[in-house]
């Protein structure tokens, strides 16, 4: 009991950004020492250098391009949720391009829910832990052979919802459809499995045509890149709004949702919930999961150079506020929970503060809240915190929807 109390007290102290160093270096400082970015044009010119620094120091080499082709589209239920929506399966062949050379295509299975009553629907691009048939349970959407992590029997599902929240596997579909949002859900493990050996093997195959001596690619980058491949096929569908494609992810896929938008301006907004280390939280002077812990635990997620910063994070020439700043001036939601110190809510707030000058430079007010607790869904950088731990709970989706309604409805 004592250690529990001590832990809780520490957790509260860990939540105070004012005790911590600001994000460094300042986001508008040019990385080549050339001074301070002072105009929107100069910022545009600076963005490739920031991306390159993030590839070299954190995520590994990105594909220089990519393509997706819709192989087949099947209507699964044209009267889904009592007629609120249409549910479809889309099979997509995705191809990575490195320096003009194409990798072998991989097949991505996407389940797409389109609201019946809303023309030109905004799309939540949802990268999930579970499989498409867990996102849309009781339907005939494609499912892989065998059971996957979210296929437990009744008791296992109850345990999972108890630990990770009611909405960990299945979002509140009716409410989302009623509010006029489409969902395009996919599991990135179709292309790069989330497992060290198999994941790295898939990444190496993907990057095989790479000629230069770029850094080994990491899974977070590849998963981020998959959001772009989803947009490739979705933006051609007239029922959907190509001006309202929102990348959505929880935790490791929250990291990917941020990366996807940072590399692709066709993504119009981001919801990154509890994305933590390598996502929205700063890597320097951090609380919660360290660079050493994340790169030891998940060696396939990042580049070798990120792992080499373990214990000397101060040497990083950039930090995660640079990742956020690449998303400016688009709206971004950063979700947190008070007892999820592992994902470092205070470090996320500091990153939001550090990135804010990019929004201001581009004519948006960016972050308008003074503290971690003063959630403002209207703002273009919206930081949310609720009680509780890591997961997707009853409080999270109303906050996601408030943010979406404020920016995309
Ligand atoms: C682990 C990992 C985190 C990650 C989380 C998740 O806890 O250390 O970095 O965000 O898994 O994806 O749920």
mmCIF file of C-alpha atoms and ligand atoms in Angstrom, residues 129 164 168 194 220 223 250-255 273-279 289-290 293-295 297-298 301-302 340 342-343 390-391, ligand 1:
data_model
loop_
_atom_site.group_PDB
_atom_site.id
_atom_site.type_symbol
_atom_site.label_atom_id
_atom_site.label_comp_id
_atom_site.label_asym_id
_atom_site.label_seq_id
_atom_site.Cartn_x
_atom_site.Cartn_y
_atom_site.Cartn_z
ATOM 1 C CA UNK A 129 -4.663 -2.992 -32.448
ATOM 2 C CA UNK A 164 -8.197 -0.950 -21.488
ATOM 3 C CA UNK A 168 -10.539 -0.507 -26.900
ATOM 4 C CA UNK A 194 4.140 -5.713 -34.807
ATOM 5 C CA UNK A 220 6.259 3.445 -36.891
ATOM 6 C CA UNK A 223 2.578 2.403 -40.255
ATOM 7 C CA UNK A 250 -4.132 4.948 -29.940
ATOM 8 C CA UNK A 251 -0.713 4.583 -28.363
ATOM 9 C CA UNK A 252 1.725 2.964 -30.846
ATOM 10 C CA UNK A 253 -0.730 3.751 -33.627
ATOM 11 C CA UNK A 254 -1.116 7.261 -32.220
ATOM 12 C CA UNK A 255 2.601 7.657 -32.905
ATOM 13 C CA UNK A 273 -4.446 9.272 -28.067
ATOM 14 C CA UNK A 274 -1.766 8.456 -25.478
ATOM 15 C CA UNK A 275 0.910 8.366 -28.174
ATOM 16 C CA UNK A 276 3.741 8.891 -25.667
ATOM 17 C CA UNK A 277 7.422 8.332 -26.395
ATOM 18 C CA UNK A 278 8.264 8.524 -30.097
ATOM 19 C CA UNK A 279 4.825 10.150 -30.541
ATOM 20 C CA UNK A 289 8.997 5.462 -20.892
ATOM 21 C CA UNK A 290 12.600 6.283 -21.781
ATOM 22 C CA UNK A 293 13.104 1.294 -22.702
ATOM 23 C CA UNK A 294 11.146 1.804 -25.906
ATOM 24 C CA UNK A 295 13.981 0.830 -28.240
ATOM 25 C CA UNK A 297 11.210 -3.339 -25.885
ATOM 26 C CA UNK A 298 10.303 -2.609 -29.517
ATOM 27 C CA UNK A 301 9.742 0.488 -34.244
ATOM 28 C CA UNK A 302 12.567 3.010 -34.666
ATOM 29 C CA UNK A 340 -0.841 6.931 -17.694
ATOM 30 C CA UNK A 342 4.260 5.925 -18.954
ATOM 31 C CA UNK A 343 3.043 7.948 -21.958
ATOM 32 C CA UNK A 390 -4.027 3.635 -20.632
ATOM 33 C CA UNK A 391 -6.921 2.729 -22.930
HETATM 34 C C1 LIG B 1 3.827 -0.052 -24.725
HETATM 35 C C2 LIG B 1 4.900 0.876 -25.251
HETATM 36 C C3 LIG B 1 4.350 2.258 -25.591
HETATM 37 C C4 LIG B 1 3.151 2.123 -26.478
HETATM 38 C C5 LIG B 1 2.140 1.182 -25.830
HETATM 39 C C6 LIG B 1 0.917 0.897 -26.672
HETATM 40 O O1 LIG B 1 3.412 0.378 -23.473
HETATM 41 O O2 LIG B 1 5.911 0.945 -24.291
HETATM 42 O O3 LIG B 1 5.320 3.060 -26.219
HETATM 43 O O4 LIG B 1 2.595 3.371 -26.745
HETATM 44 O O5 LIG B 1 2.754 -0.064 -25.609
HETATM 45 O O6 LIG B 1 1.017 0.896 -27.885
HETATM 46 O O7 LIG B 1 -0.122 0.635 -26.059
#
